[in-house]
Amino acid sequence: MRLPAVAFLSLLLSACGQAPVPAAPAAATPPVPVASDPAQAVLAASQRFGQLRSFHANLHMQGPRTLDARMEFVAPDRYRLQTDEGVQTIIGDTFFLQRAGEVRQVPVPPGLLAQWRSPLPADATAADLQVEALGEERVDGQPARRYRVRHASAAPDGMLYWINAAGLPVRIERQGQTQGKPFKVTVDYSRFDDPTLQIAVP
């Protein structure tokens, strides 16, 4: 997981302020099964996550700047992002910038938000991963299994990866450096395949 795209978009929003720019909880939860192959468990969770039709994410970043954000995704390519700068919508490679009652369309780099769809590269294999099982831990009151994951390009320094009883990632934590300064990012995922999530063109 690279430095999240939400950080880039937040910085973009800050710049825009300076100059013109063209479900109910279940009653009982089964224990999380222990996978015999941790790398395969993490890979399968990432692939399953990439097939979701919708989800919600909460992000907290500490580092050169502190950032809290919420993001919602609806397939195939719609994102709604909420930061201190307000609520913004991204559809495909177009950022619908909403300011002072106006909406401007700003292009974003192709694939910028793809990392939200797959915590690991879409073409990753179990052989690409170094995974250490760290036991069970509760996330938002629900049981999950925690893993330390290393991938040569996506997480060379390692990241922590929590998988719930349904085999989906519910939390990812990454530490690293950006512009020579350390950062820590925690992303919590929820509302998997929630049909009530809707994202309209502004």
mmCIF file with all atom_site columns, C-alpha atoms in Angstrom:
data_model
loop_
_atom_site.group_PDB
_atom_site.id
_atom_site.type_symbol
_atom_site.label_atom_id
_atom_site.label_alt_id
_atom_site.label_comp_id
_atom_site.label_asym_id
_atom_site.label_entity_id
_atom_site.label_seq_id
_atom_site.pdbx_PDB_ins_code
_atom_site.Cartn_x
_atom_site.Cartn_y
_atom_site.Cartn_z
_atom_site.occupancy
_atom_site.B_iso_or_equiv
_atom_site.pdbx_formal_charge
_atom_site.auth_seq_id
_atom_site.auth_comp_id
_atom_site.auth_asym_id
_atom_site.auth_atom_id
_atom_site.pdbx_PDB_model_num
ATOM 1   C CA . MET A 1 1   ? 0.000   0.000   0.000   1.00 0.00 ? 1   MET A CA 1
ATOM 2   C CA . ARG A 1 2   ? 1.606   3.230   -1.119  1.00 0.00 ? 2   ARG A CA 1
ATOM 3   C CA . LEU A 1 3   ? 0.987   6.644   0.406   1.00 0.00 ? 3   LEU A CA 1
ATOM 4   C CA . PRO A 1 4   ? -2.805  6.807   -0.001  1.00 0.00 ? 4   PRO A CA 1
ATOM 5   C CA . ALA A 1 5   ? -4.307  8.752   -2.873  1.00 0.00 ? 5   ALA A CA 1
ATOM 6   C CA . VAL A 1 6   ? -6.518  10.547  -0.369  1.00 0.00 ? 6   VAL A CA 1
ATOM 7   C CA . ALA A 1 7   ? -3.419  12.408  0.832   1.00 0.00 ? 7   ALA A CA 1
ATOM 8   C CA . PHE A 1 8   ? -2.693  13.593  -2.712  1.00 0.00 ? 8   PHE A CA 1
ATOM 9   C CA . LEU A 1 9   ? -6.279  14.719  -3.163  1.00 0.00 ? 9   LEU A CA 1
ATOM 10  C CA . SER A 1 10  ? -6.259  16.557  0.148   1.00 0.00 ? 10  SER A CA 1
ATOM 11  C CA . LEU A 1 11  ? -3.134  18.439  -0.900  1.00 0.00 ? 11  LEU A CA 1
ATOM 12  C CA . LEU A 1 12  ? -4.791  19.218  -4.214  1.00 0.00 ? 12  LEU A CA 1
ATOM 13  C CA . LEU A 1 13  ? -7.793  20.641  -2.401  1.00 0.00 ? 13  LEU A CA 1
ATOM 14  C CA . SER A 1 14  ? -5.535  22.801  -0.253  1.00 0.00 ? 14  SER A CA 1
ATOM 15  C CA . ALA A 1 15  ? -3.865  24.156  -3.359  1.00 0.00 ? 15  ALA A CA 1
ATOM 16  C CA . CYS A 1 16  ? -7.251  24.868  -4.892  1.00 0.00 ? 16  CYS A CA 1
ATOM 17  C CA . GLY A 1 17  ? -8.012  27.152  -2.006  1.00 0.00 ? 17  GLY A CA 1
ATOM 18  C CA . GLN A 1 18  ? -5.020  29.291  -2.929  1.00 0.00 ? 18  GLN A CA 1
ATOM 19  C CA . ALA A 1 19  ? -5.329  29.568  -6.711  1.00 0.00 ? 19  ALA A CA 1
ATOM 20  C CA . PRO A 1 20  ? -7.903  28.816  -9.435  1.00 0.00 ? 20  PRO A CA 1
ATOM 21  C CA . VAL A 1 21  ? -7.777  25.298  -10.788 1.00 0.00 ? 21  VAL A CA 1
ATOM 22  C CA . PRO A 1 22  ? -9.164  24.527  -14.266 1.00 0.00 ? 22  PRO A CA 1
ATOM 23  C CA . ALA A 1 23  ? -25.656 -2.445  8.285   1.00 0.00 ? 23  ALA A CA 1
ATOM 24  C CA . ALA A 1 24  ? -26.866 -3.807  11.597  1.00 0.00 ? 24  ALA A CA 1
ATOM 25  C CA . PRO A 1 25  ? -24.304 -5.810  13.677  1.00 0.00 ? 25  PRO A CA 1
ATOM 26  C CA . ALA A 1 26  ? -24.663 -9.583  13.772  1.00 0.00 ? 26  ALA A CA 1
ATOM 27  C CA . ALA A 1 27  ? -25.753 -11.233 17.000  1.00 0.00 ? 27  ALA A CA 1
ATOM 28  C CA . ALA A 1 28  ? -22.877 -13.688 16.934  1.00 0.00 ? 28  ALA A CA 1
ATOM 29  C CA . THR A 1 29  ? -19.640 -13.881 15.011  1.00 0.00 ? 29  THR A CA 1
ATOM 30  C CA . PRO A 1 30  ? -17.852 -17.159 14.261  1.00 0.00 ? 30  PRO A CA 1
ATOM 31  C CA . PRO A 1 31  ? -14.162 -17.397 15.091  1.00 0.00 ? 31  PRO A CA 1
ATOM 32  C CA . VAL A 1 32  ? -11.770 -16.451 12.335  1.00 0.00 ? 32  VAL A CA 1
ATOM 33  C CA . PRO A 1 33  ? -10.394 -19.591 10.683  1.00 0.00 ? 33  PRO A CA 1
ATOM 34  C CA . VAL A 1 34  ? -6.639  -20.057 10.815  1.00 0.00 ? 34  VAL A CA 1
ATOM 35  C CA . ALA A 1 35  ? -5.202  -20.445 7.326   1.00 0.00 ? 35  ALA A CA 1
ATOM 36  C CA . SER A 1 36  ? -2.503  -23.047 6.902   1.00 0.00 ? 36  SER A CA 1
ATOM 37  C CA . ASP A 1 37  ? -0.722  -20.767 4.420   1.00 0.00 ? 37  ASP A CA 1
ATOM 38  C CA . PRO A 1 38  ? -0.637  -17.131 5.650   1.00 0.00 ? 38  PRO A CA 1
ATOM 39  C CA . ALA A 1 39  ? 0.515   -15.774 2.270   1.00 0.00 ? 39  ALA A CA 1
ATOM 40  C CA . GLN A 1 40  ? -2.383  -17.453 0.506   1.00 0.00 ? 40  GLN A CA 1
ATOM 41  C CA . ALA A 1 41  ? -4.834  -16.140 3.130   1.00 0.00 ? 41  ALA A CA 1
ATOM 42  C CA . VAL A 1 42  ? -3.661  -12.553 2.626   1.00 0.00 ? 42  VAL A CA 1
ATOM 43  C CA . LEU A 1 43  ? -3.639  -12.852 -1.158  1.00 0.00 ? 43  LEU A CA 1
ATOM 44  C CA . ALA A 1 44  ? -7.136  -14.360 -1.214  1.00 0.00 ? 44  ALA A CA 1
ATOM 45  C CA . ALA A 1 45  ? -8.437  -11.568 1.054   1.00 0.00 ? 45  ALA A CA 1
ATOM 46  C CA . SER A 1 46  ? -6.959  -8.922  -1.221  1.00 0.00 ? 46  SER A CA 1
ATOM 47  C CA . GLN A 1 47  ? -8.436  -10.533 -4.324  1.00 0.00 ? 47  GLN A CA 1
ATOM 48  C CA . ARG A 1 48  ? -11.839 -10.915 -2.660  1.00 0.00 ? 48  ARG A CA 1
ATOM 49  C CA . PHE A 1 49  ? -11.733 -7.263  -1.633  1.00 0.00 ? 49  PHE A CA 1
ATOM 50  C CA . GLY A 1 50  ? -10.985 -6.233  -5.229  1.00 0.00 ? 50  GLY A CA 1
ATOM 51  C CA . GLN A 1 51  ? -14.238 -7.882  -6.330  1.00 0.00 ? 51  GLN A CA 1
ATOM 52  C CA . LEU A 1 52  ? -16.474 -5.907  -3.954  1.00 0.00 ? 52  LEU A CA 1
ATOM 53  C CA . ARG A 1 53  ? -19.148 -3.701  -5.468  1.00 0.00 ? 53  ARG A CA 1
ATOM 54  C CA . SER A 1 54  ? -18.954 -1.154  -2.671  1.00 0.00 ? 54  SER A CA 1
ATOM 55  C CA . PHE A 1 55  ? -17.264 -0.376  0.634   1.00 0.00 ? 55  PHE A CA 1
ATOM 56  C CA . HIS A 1 56  ? -16.545 2.391   3.138   1.00 0.00 ? 56  HIS A CA 1
ATOM 57  C CA . ALA A 1 57  ? -13.085 3.328   4.428   1.00 0.00 ? 57  ALA A CA 1
ATOM 58  C CA . ASN A 1 58  ? -11.869 5.489   7.308   1.00 0.00 ? 58  ASN A CA 1
ATOM 59  C CA . LEU A 1 59  ? -8.295  6.733   7.004   1.00 0.00 ? 59  LEU A CA 1
ATOM 60  C CA . HIS A 1 60  ? -6.044  8.296   9.623   1.00 0.00 ? 60  HIS A CA 1
ATOM 61  C CA . MET A 1 61  ? -2.565  9.484   8.654   1.00 0.00 ? 61  MET A CA 1
ATOM 62  C CA . GLN A 1 62  ? 0.146   10.802  10.960  1.00 0.00 ? 62  GLN A CA 1
ATOM 63  C CA . GLY A 1 63  ? 3.312   12.269  9.507   1.00 0.00 ? 63  GLY A CA 1
ATOM 64  C CA . PRO A 1 64  ? 4.302   15.486  7.754   1.00 0.00 ? 64  PRO A CA 1
ATOM 65  C CA . ARG A 1 65  ? 0.665   16.393  8.253   1.00 0.00 ? 65  ARG A CA 1
ATOM 66  C CA . THR A 1 66  ? -2.204  14.754  10.122  1.00 0.00 ? 66  THR A CA 1
ATOM 67  C CA . LEU A 1 67  ? -5.107  13.700  7.960   1.00 0.00 ? 67  LEU A CA 1
ATOM 68  C CA . ASP A 1 68  ? -8.451  12.118  8.740   1.00 0.00 ? 68  ASP A CA 1
ATOM 69  C CA . ALA A 1 69  ? -10.694 11.162  5.857   1.00 0.00 ? 69  ALA A CA 1
ATOM 70  C CA . ARG A 1 70  ? -13.643 9.015   4.919   1.00 0.00 ? 70  ARG A CA 1
ATOM 71  C CA . MET A 1 71  ? -14.069 7.415   1.540   1.00 0.00 ? 71  MET A CA 1
ATOM 72  C CA . GLU A 1 72  ? -16.826 5.424   -0.124  1.00 0.00 ? 72  GLU A CA 1
ATOM 73  C CA . PHE A 1 73  ? -16.531 3.344   -3.282  1.00 0.00 ? 73  PHE A CA 1
ATOM 74  C CA . VAL A 1 74  ? -19.222 2.143   -5.673  1.00 0.00 ? 74  VAL A CA 1
ATOM 75  C CA . ALA A 1 75  ? -18.215 0.004   -8.654  1.00 0.00 ? 75  ALA A CA 1
ATOM 76  C CA . PRO A 1 76  ? -16.980 0.370   -11.200 1.00 0.00 ? 76  PRO A CA 1
ATOM 77  C CA . ASP A 1 77  ? -15.157 3.658   -10.603 1.00 0.00 ? 77  ASP A CA 1
ATOM 78  C CA . ARG A 1 78  ? -17.011 6.040   -8.281  1.00 0.00 ? 78  ARG A CA 1
ATOM 79  C CA . TYR A 1 79  ? -15.467 7.448   -5.101  1.00 0.00 ? 79  TYR A CA 1
ATOM 80  C CA . ARG A 1 80  ? -16.748 9.970   -2.567  1.00 0.00 ? 80  ARG A CA 1
ATOM 81  C CA . LEU A 1 81  ? -14.080 11.539  -0.388  1.00 0.00 ? 81  LEU A CA 1
ATOM 82  C CA . GLN A 1 82  ? -14.672 13.580  2.761   1.00 0.00 ? 82  GLN A CA 1
ATOM 83  C CA . THR A 1 83  ? -11.847 15.501  4.448   1.00 0.00 ? 83  THR A CA 1
ATOM 84  C CA . ASP A 1 84  ? -11.621 18.784  6.352   1.00 0.00 ? 84  ASP A CA 1
ATOM 85  C CA . GLU A 1 85  ? -11.788 20.424  2.913   1.00 0.00 ? 85  GLU A CA 1
ATOM 86  C CA . GLY A 1 86  ? -15.311 19.087  2.374   1.00 0.00 ? 86  GLY A CA 1
ATOM 87  C CA . VAL A 1 87  ? -16.936 16.353  0.307   1.00 0.00 ? 87  VAL A CA 1
ATOM 88  C CA . GLN A 1 88  ? -15.622 15.637  -3.185  1.00 0.00 ? 88  GLN A CA 1
ATOM 89  C CA . THR A 1 89  ? -16.452 13.115  -5.872  1.00 0.00 ? 89  THR A CA 1
ATOM 90  C CA . ILE A 1 90  ? -14.124 11.217  -8.193  1.00 0.00 ? 90  ILE A CA 1
ATOM 91  C CA . ILE A 1 91  ? -15.537 9.271   -11.139 1.00 0.00 ? 91  ILE A CA 1
ATOM 92  C CA . GLY A 1 92  ? -13.069 7.487   -13.364 1.00 0.00 ? 92  GLY A CA 1
ATOM 93  C CA . ASP A 1 93  ? -10.126 9.829   -13.852 1.00 0.00 ? 93  ASP A CA 1
ATOM 94  C CA . THR A 1 94  ? -12.146 12.990  -13.229 1.00 0.00 ? 94  THR A CA 1
ATOM 95  C CA . PHE A 1 95  ? -12.169 14.879  -9.955  1.00 0.00 ? 95  PHE A CA 1
ATOM 96  C CA . PHE A 1 96  ? -15.378 16.924  -9.572  1.00 0.00 ? 96  PHE A CA 1
ATOM 97  C CA . LEU A 1 97  ? -14.069 19.828  -7.507  1.00 0.00 ? 97  LEU A CA 1
ATOM 98  C CA . GLN A 1 98  ? -16.843 21.523  -5.568  1.00 0.00 ? 98  GLN A CA 1
ATOM 99  C CA . ARG A 1 99  ? -16.044 25.044  -4.365  1.00 0.00 ? 99  ARG A CA 1
ATOM 100 C CA . ALA A 1 100 ? -18.254 28.023  -3.537  1.00 0.00 ? 100 ALA A CA 1
ATOM 101 C CA . GLY A 1 101 ? -21.284 26.491  -5.186  1.00 0.00 ? 101 GLY A CA 1
ATOM 102 C CA . GLU A 1 102 ? -19.407 25.698  -8.393  1.00 0.00 ? 102 GLU A CA 1
ATOM 103 C CA . VAL A 1 103 ? -18.276 22.352  -9.775  1.00 0.00 ? 103 VAL A CA 1
ATOM 104 C CA . ARG A 1 104 ? -15.101 22.097  -11.831 1.00 0.00 ? 104 ARG A CA 1
ATOM 105 C CA . GLN A 1 105 ? -13.746 18.989  -13.468 1.00 0.00 ? 105 GLN A CA 1
ATOM 106 C CA . VAL A 1 106 ? -10.078 18.335  -12.721 1.00 0.00 ? 106 VAL A CA 1
ATOM 107 C CA . PRO A 1 107 ? -8.212  15.383  -14.262 1.00 0.00 ? 107 PRO A CA 1
ATOM 108 C CA . VAL A 1 108 ? -6.351  13.056  -11.905 1.00 0.00 ? 108 VAL A CA 1
ATOM 109 C CA . PRO A 1 109 ? -3.576  10.654  -12.929 1.00 0.00 ? 109 PRO A CA 1
ATOM 110 C CA . PRO A 1 110 ? -4.953  7.394   -14.374 1.00 0.00 ? 110 PRO A CA 1
ATOM 111 C CA . GLY A 1 111 ? -5.104  4.662   -11.767 1.00 0.00 ? 111 GLY A CA 1
ATOM 112 C CA . LEU A 1 112 ? -4.487  7.029   -8.846  1.00 0.00 ? 112 LEU A CA 1
ATOM 113 C CA . LEU A 1 113 ? -7.294  5.462   -6.828  1.00 0.00 ? 113 LEU A CA 1
ATOM 114 C CA . ALA A 1 114 ? -6.715  1.866   -7.930  1.00 0.00 ? 114 ALA A CA 1
ATOM 115 C CA . GLN A 1 115 ? -4.925  1.086   -4.656  1.00 0.00 ? 115 GLN A CA 1
ATOM 116 C CA . TRP A 1 116 ? -8.230  1.537   -2.819  1.00 0.00 ? 116 TRP A CA 1
ATOM 117 C CA . ARG A 1 117 ? -9.609  -1.431  -4.787  1.00 0.00 ? 117 ARG A CA 1
ATOM 118 C CA . SER A 1 118 ? -6.764  -3.813  -3.994  1.00 0.00 ? 118 SER A CA 1
ATOM 119 C CA . PRO A 1 119 ? -4.525  -3.467  -0.934  1.00 0.00 ? 119 PRO A CA 1
ATOM 120 C CA . LEU A 1 120 ? -1.928  -5.486  -2.873  1.00 0.00 ? 120 LEU A CA 1
ATOM 121 C CA . PRO A 1 121 ? -1.103  -5.276  -6.591  1.00 0.00 ? 121 PRO A CA 1
ATOM 122 C CA . ALA A 1 122 ? -3.743  -7.039  -8.677  1.00 0.00 ? 122 ALA A CA 1
ATOM 123 C CA . ASP A 1 123 ? -1.109  -9.297  -10.237 1.00 0.00 ? 123 ASP A CA 1
ATOM 124 C CA . ALA A 1 124 ? 0.550   -10.291 -6.944  1.00 0.00 ? 124 ALA A CA 1
ATOM 125 C CA . THR A 1 125 ? 1.092   -13.984 -6.255  1.00 0.00 ? 125 THR A CA 1
ATOM 126 C CA . ALA A 1 126 ? 1.642   -15.816 -2.978  1.00 0.00 ? 126 ALA A CA 1
ATOM 127 C CA . ALA A 1 127 ? 5.290   -16.231 -3.962  1.00 0.00 ? 127 ALA A CA 1
ATOM 128 C CA . ASP A 1 128 ? 5.630   -12.423 -4.058  1.00 0.00 ? 128 ASP A CA 1
ATOM 129 C CA . LEU A 1 129 ? 4.642   -12.111 -0.396  1.00 0.00 ? 129 LEU A CA 1
ATOM 130 C CA . GLN A 1 130 ? 6.437   -12.600 2.880   1.00 0.00 ? 130 GLN A CA 1
ATOM 131 C CA . VAL A 1 131 ? 3.710   -13.096 5.481   1.00 0.00 ? 131 VAL A CA 1
ATOM 132 C CA . GLU A 1 132 ? 3.912   -13.696 9.222   1.00 0.00 ? 132 GLU A CA 1
ATOM 133 C CA . ALA A 1 133 ? 0.784   -14.730 11.142  1.00 0.00 ? 133 ALA A CA 1
ATOM 134 C CA . LEU A 1 134 ? 0.484   -12.708 14.364  1.00 0.00 ? 134 LEU A CA 1
ATOM 135 C CA . GLY A 1 135 ? -2.587  -14.301 15.917  1.00 0.00 ? 135 GLY A CA 1
ATOM 136 C CA . GLU A 1 136 ? -6.111  -13.112 16.539  1.00 0.00 ? 136 GLU A CA 1
ATOM 137 C CA . GLU A 1 137 ? -7.100  -9.578  17.504  1.00 0.00 ? 137 GLU A CA 1
ATOM 138 C CA . ARG A 1 138 ? -10.435 -7.760  17.635  1.00 0.00 ? 138 ARG A CA 1
ATOM 139 C CA . VAL A 1 139 ? -11.155 -4.866  15.274  1.00 0.00 ? 139 VAL A CA 1
ATOM 140 C CA . ASP A 1 140 ? -14.170 -2.745  16.188  1.00 0.00 ? 140 ASP A CA 1
ATOM 141 C CA . GLY A 1 141 ? -15.312 -5.539  18.471  1.00 0.00 ? 141 GLY A CA 1
ATOM 142 C CA . GLN A 1 142 ? -15.147 -8.230  15.804  1.00 0.00 ? 142 GLN A CA 1
ATOM 143 C CA . PRO A 1 143 ? -12.544 -11.032 15.681  1.00 0.00 ? 143 PRO A CA 1
ATOM 144 C CA . ALA A 1 144 ? -9.893  -10.816 12.999  1.00 0.00 ? 144 ALA A CA 1
ATOM 145 C CA . ARG A 1 145 ? -6.546  -12.408 12.252  1.00 0.00 ? 145 ARG A CA 1
ATOM 146 C CA . ARG A 1 146 ? -3.515  -10.135 12.066  1.00 0.00 ? 146 ARG A CA 1
ATOM 147 C CA . TYR A 1 147 ? -0.626  -10.595 9.640   1.00 0.00 ? 147 TYR A CA 1
ATOM 148 C CA . ARG A 1 148 ? 2.602   -8.780  8.869   1.00 0.00 ? 148 ARG A CA 1
ATOM 149 C CA . VAL A 1 149 ? 2.957   -8.558  5.102   1.00 0.00 ? 149 VAL A CA 1
ATOM 150 C CA . ARG A 1 150 ? 5.909   -7.593  2.930   1.00 0.00 ? 150 ARG A CA 1
ATOM 151 C CA . HIS A 1 151 ? 5.789   -7.104  -0.826  1.00 0.00 ? 151 HIS A CA 1
ATOM 152 C CA . ALA A 1 152 ? 8.744   -5.846  -2.862  1.00 0.00 ? 152 ALA A CA 1
ATOM 153 C CA . SER A 1 153 ? 6.883   -2.912  -4.449  1.00 0.00 ? 153 SER A CA 1
ATOM 154 C CA . ALA A 1 154 ? 3.691   -2.355  -2.440  1.00 0.00 ? 154 ALA A CA 1
ATOM 155 C CA . ALA A 1 155 ? 5.076   -2.808  1.082   1.00 0.00 ? 155 ALA A CA 1
ATOM 156 C CA . PRO A 1 156 ? 8.865   -3.281  1.169   1.00 0.00 ? 156 PRO A CA 1
ATOM 157 C CA . ASP A 1 157 ? 8.971   -2.180  4.825   1.00 0.00 ? 157 ASP A CA 1
ATOM 158 C CA . GLY A 1 158 ? 5.983   -4.312  5.755   1.00 0.00 ? 158 GLY A CA 1
ATOM 159 C CA . MET A 1 159 ? 2.399   -3.562  6.692   1.00 0.00 ? 159 MET A CA 1
ATOM 160 C CA . LEU A 1 160 ? -0.065  -4.991  9.182   1.00 0.00 ? 160 LEU A CA 1
ATOM 161 C CA . TYR A 1 161 ? -3.125  -6.631  7.691   1.00 0.00 ? 161 TYR A CA 1
ATOM 162 C CA . TRP A 1 162 ? -6.268  -7.729  9.578   1.00 0.00 ? 162 TRP A CA 1
ATOM 163 C CA . ILE A 1 163 ? -8.672  -10.247 7.980   1.00 0.00 ? 163 ILE A CA 1
ATOM 164 C CA . ASN A 1 164 ? -12.164 -10.901 9.344   1.00 0.00 ? 164 ASN A CA 1
ATOM 165 C CA . ALA A 1 165 ? -14.185 -14.118 9.545   1.00 0.00 ? 165 ALA A CA 1
ATOM 166 C CA . ALA A 1 166 ? -15.550 -13.507 6.032   1.00 0.00 ? 166 ALA A CA 1
ATOM 167 C CA . GLY A 1 167 ? -12.028 -13.449 4.631   1.00 0.00 ? 167 GLY A CA 1
ATOM 168 C CA . LEU A 1 168 ? -11.975 -9.694  3.928   1.00 0.00 ? 168 LEU A CA 1
ATOM 169 C CA . PRO A 1 169 ? -9.411  -7.110  5.060   1.00 0.00 ? 169 PRO A CA 1
ATOM 170 C CA . VAL A 1 170 ? -10.916 -4.878  7.750   1.00 0.00 ? 170 VAL A CA 1
ATOM 171 C CA . ARG A 1 171 ? -7.805  -2.904  8.726   1.00 0.00 ? 171 ARG A CA 1
ATOM 172 C CA . ILE A 1 172 ? -4.459  -2.123  7.135   1.00 0.00 ? 172 ILE A CA 1
ATOM 173 C CA . GLU A 1 173 ? -1.643  -0.239  8.834   1.00 0.00 ? 173 GLU A CA 1
ATOM 174 C CA . ARG A 1 174 ? 1.439   0.988   7.032   1.00 0.00 ? 174 ARG A CA 1
ATOM 175 C CA . GLN A 1 175 ? 4.489   2.953   8.148   1.00 0.00 ? 175 GLN A CA 1
ATOM 176 C CA . GLY A 1 176 ? 7.059   4.418   5.822   1.00 0.00 ? 176 GLY A CA 1
ATOM 177 C CA . GLN A 1 177 ? 8.542   7.639   4.551   1.00 0.00 ? 177 GLN A CA 1
ATOM 178 C CA . THR A 1 178 ? 7.354   10.319  2.171   1.00 0.00 ? 178 THR A CA 1
ATOM 179 C CA . GLN A 1 179 ? 9.629   13.175  1.144   1.00 0.00 ? 179 GLN A CA 1
ATOM 180 C CA . GLY A 1 180 ? 12.154  11.901  3.676   1.00 0.00 ? 180 GLY A CA 1
ATOM 181 C CA . LYS A 1 181 ? 9.736   12.137  6.610   1.00 0.00 ? 181 LYS A CA 1
ATOM 182 C CA . PRO A 1 182 ? 8.072   9.219   8.437   1.00 0.00 ? 182 PRO A CA 1
ATOM 183 C CA . PHE A 1 183 ? 4.359   8.590   8.206   1.00 0.00 ? 183 PHE A CA 1
ATOM 184 C CA . LYS A 1 184 ? 1.868   6.093   9.606   1.00 0.00 ? 184 LYS A CA 1
ATOM 185 C CA . VAL A 1 185 ? -1.427  5.309   7.908   1.00 0.00 ? 185 VAL A CA 1
ATOM 186 C CA . THR A 1 186 ? -4.310  3.241   9.294   1.00 0.00 ? 186 THR A CA 1
ATOM 187 C CA . VAL A 1 187 ? -7.269  2.384   7.071   1.00 0.00 ? 187 VAL A CA 1
ATOM 188 C CA . ASP A 1 188 ? -10.397 0.677   8.426   1.00 0.00 ? 188 ASP A CA 1
ATOM 189 C CA . TYR A 1 189 ? -12.817 -0.896  5.931   1.00 0.00 ? 189 TYR A CA 1
ATOM 190 C CA . SER A 1 190 ? -16.527 -1.615  6.434   1.00 0.00 ? 190 SER A CA 1
ATOM 191 C CA . ARG A 1 191 ? -19.948 -1.710  4.695   1.00 0.00 ? 191 ARG A CA 1
ATOM 192 C CA . PHE A 1 192 ? -18.840 -4.355  2.221   1.00 0.00 ? 192 PHE A CA 1
ATOM 193 C CA . ASP A 1 193 ? -21.243 -4.662  -0.760  1.00 0.00 ? 193 ASP A CA 1
ATOM 194 C CA . ASP A 1 194 ? -23.714 -2.316  0.941   1.00 0.00 ? 194 ASP A CA 1
ATOM 195 C CA . PRO A 1 195 ? -26.452 -1.656  -1.658  1.00 0.00 ? 195 PRO A CA 1
ATOM 196 C CA . THR A 1 196 ? -27.409 1.613   0.060   1.00 0.00 ? 196 THR A CA 1
ATOM 197 C CA . LEU A 1 197 ? -24.114 3.232   -0.915  1.00 0.00 ? 197 LEU A CA 1
ATOM 198 C CA . GLN A 1 198 ? -24.826 5.498   -3.881  1.00 0.00 ? 198 GLN A CA 1
ATOM 199 C CA . ILE A 1 199 ? -22.555 8.090   -5.523  1.00 0.00 ? 199 ILE A CA 1
ATOM 200 C CA . ALA A 1 200 ? -24.145 10.502  -8.005  1.00 0.00 ? 200 ALA A CA 1
ATOM 201 C CA . VAL A 1 201 ? -22.455 12.901  -10.413 1.00 0.00 ? 201 VAL A CA 1
ATOM 202 C CA . PRO A 1 202 ? -22.358 16.321  -8.683  1.00 0.00 ? 202 PRO A CA 1
#
